[in-house]
């Protein structure tokens, strides 16, 4: 690793991130069915039609997993609280689910790990999905009710709380590109979801404030977006692509408006009266979480429906996902977000990491590509700090190999290897390298 903890401010947080559906095992503890179970069962949606029924069995093994974090010298754990576990039909409380998160948070505190909670990391209860999910405005208020219930139980012990993980994935990737649940390819559905998920953030934040919660924010994903060539058409396409992927959500949340390049195509499909929601969406928050992975090159596709854009992976070295390794992009987004949207508000890198086809050999996993990846991205965050950006922490995605959504268990993002037959955990070489770089 080319960095040390001492290169960063004293209060800089090093952590690792996970999400409930990807690790817990949703067949345990009375969790309800989610739209991911339905999506996974559909033909051609998920590699080998795998789902999160068992995943890493973190529900039963969380103490072992938190020990791994603690022994790795990490300061914080970014986890999510599953709506479908706490309220199996989206509206009725499952006491077993609340008890579980109560134990989980106490187990973090017992190890000196700061709990960084995310309220919604994608497991929408099926009962709500069947009622239109994020296309239905009612889902926002039900999300608010879930926020109330979980916050009343664990809000006194969490350090930071994010409303929604990656609104772009929840809406555009899931309702227009069709890659995630519910798997729609419909611009009208996407436009509604793209607004409602912002509103859900606003409603969630209002409820958090009513509980007196501090340190509240949102987690957005960003992809470095460039035109594929020098043509004016590619430049226009990249501007539209950037407006959808990198501006729609932050502009609404930080400024209360939508970027014109995206609104142009989406306005005709938006729910009536959307303008009246912008004040609630843009109420002040306390931090911005940035998830960053890669660079895309964009060109115009006049044959496609609006937005008439096509994106491809950048040209450099690729991860197991096929995503280009492009650390400069993280530096770029940290400075851009500070300059254009959030000023001096604390920013956390809430996810960054890479998948590789890791194997256990002689009891260990050697992953030098990941070591360099992590090191280079953490140095990009350090560069942003040197530029005056208020970056307060970095969370590696992910603690464990886990359920990688449409890719099932095939793509391995963990700094800890999981054997999905035996569920045995094996820390990878990257874990050991990070551990020694961040020791105190
Ligand atoms: C994020 N894309 O998802 C999520 O927050 C994690 O749950 C996930 O495991 C991780 O990144 C790795 O994929 C994304 O297609 C999924 O651009 C897809 C995209 C971006 C982020």
Tab-separated table of C-alpha atoms and ligand atoms in Angstrom, residues 18-19 22 78 121-122 165-166 168-169 173 177 179-180 219 221-223 291 293-294 296 321 323 351 353 355 397-398 402-405 407 413, ligand 1:
chain	number	residue	atom	x	y	z
A	18	UNK	CA	-21.967	-4.319	3.054
A	19	UNK	CA	-25.709	-4.450	2.430
A	22	UNK	CA	-26.241	-9.273	-0.100
A	78	UNK	CA	-21.285	0.595	6.868
A	121	UNK	CA	-30.180	-0.840	0.106
A	122	UNK	CA	-32.691	-2.333	-2.300
A	165	UNK	CA	-28.214	3.784	-1.346
A	166	UNK	CA	-27.712	4.804	-4.986
A	168	UNK	CA	-29.751	5.979	-9.786
A	169	UNK	CA	-29.554	2.188	-9.435
A	173	UNK	CA	-30.796	1.026	-13.744
A	177	UNK	CA	-31.940	-0.321	-18.234
A	179	UNK	CA	-30.606	-4.738	-15.001
A	180	UNK	CA	-31.941	-4.773	-11.443
A	219	UNK	CA	-25.363	7.791	-0.708
A	221	UNK	CA	-23.168	6.564	-7.095
A	222	UNK	CA	-21.150	8.352	-9.754
A	223	UNK	CA	-19.530	7.106	-12.946
A	291	UNK	CA	-19.882	5.443	-4.316
A	293	UNK	CA	-16.194	2.482	-9.308
A	294	UNK	CA	-15.321	3.338	-12.895
A	296	UNK	CA	-17.765	5.102	-19.019
A	321	UNK	CA	-16.920	-6.876	-13.770
A	323	UNK	CA	-15.264	-2.090	-15.298
A	351	UNK	CA	-18.115	2.522	-1.512
A	353	UNK	CA	-13.701	-1.577	-4.555
A	355	UNK	CA	-14.269	-7.694	-8.223
A	397	UNK	CA	-16.785	-2.350	-0.856
A	398	UNK	CA	-17.031	-4.972	0.376
A	402	UNK	CA	-21.337	-11.581	-1.399
A	403	UNK	CA	-24.481	-11.646	-3.524
A	404	UNK	CA	-23.537	-9.356	-6.401
A	405	UNK	CA	-27.122	-8.749	-7.578
A	407	UNK	CA	-24.231	-11.531	-11.136
A	413	UNK	CA	-15.721	-7.859	-4.295
B	1	LIG	C1	-23.183	-0.796	-5.998
B	1	LIG	N1	-23.759	0.023	-12.417
B	1	LIG	O1	-24.002	-1.182	-7.048
B	1	LIG	C2	-23.985	-1.221	-4.788
B	1	LIG	O2	-24.183	-0.237	-3.824
B	1	LIG	C3	-23.537	-2.508	-4.201
B	1	LIG	O3	-24.641	-3.112	-3.587
B	1	LIG	C4	-22.877	-3.381	-5.243
B	1	LIG	O4	-22.584	-4.656	-4.786
B	1	LIG	C5	-21.620	-2.647	-5.709
B	1	LIG	O5	-21.923	-1.349	-6.179
B	1	LIG	C6	-20.839	-3.383	-6.782
B	1	LIG	O6	-21.612	-3.532	-7.945
B	1	LIG	C7	-23.857	-0.835	-8.371
B	1	LIG	O7	-24.230	-0.817	-13.241
B	1	LIG	C8	-24.369	-1.748	-9.287
B	1	LIG	O8	-23.269	1.097	-12.823
B	1	LIG	C9	-24.330	-1.465	-10.628
B	1	LIG	C10	-23.795	-0.263	-11.055
B	1	LIG	C11	-23.299	0.667	-10.145
B	1	LIG	C12	-23.336	0.366	-8.792
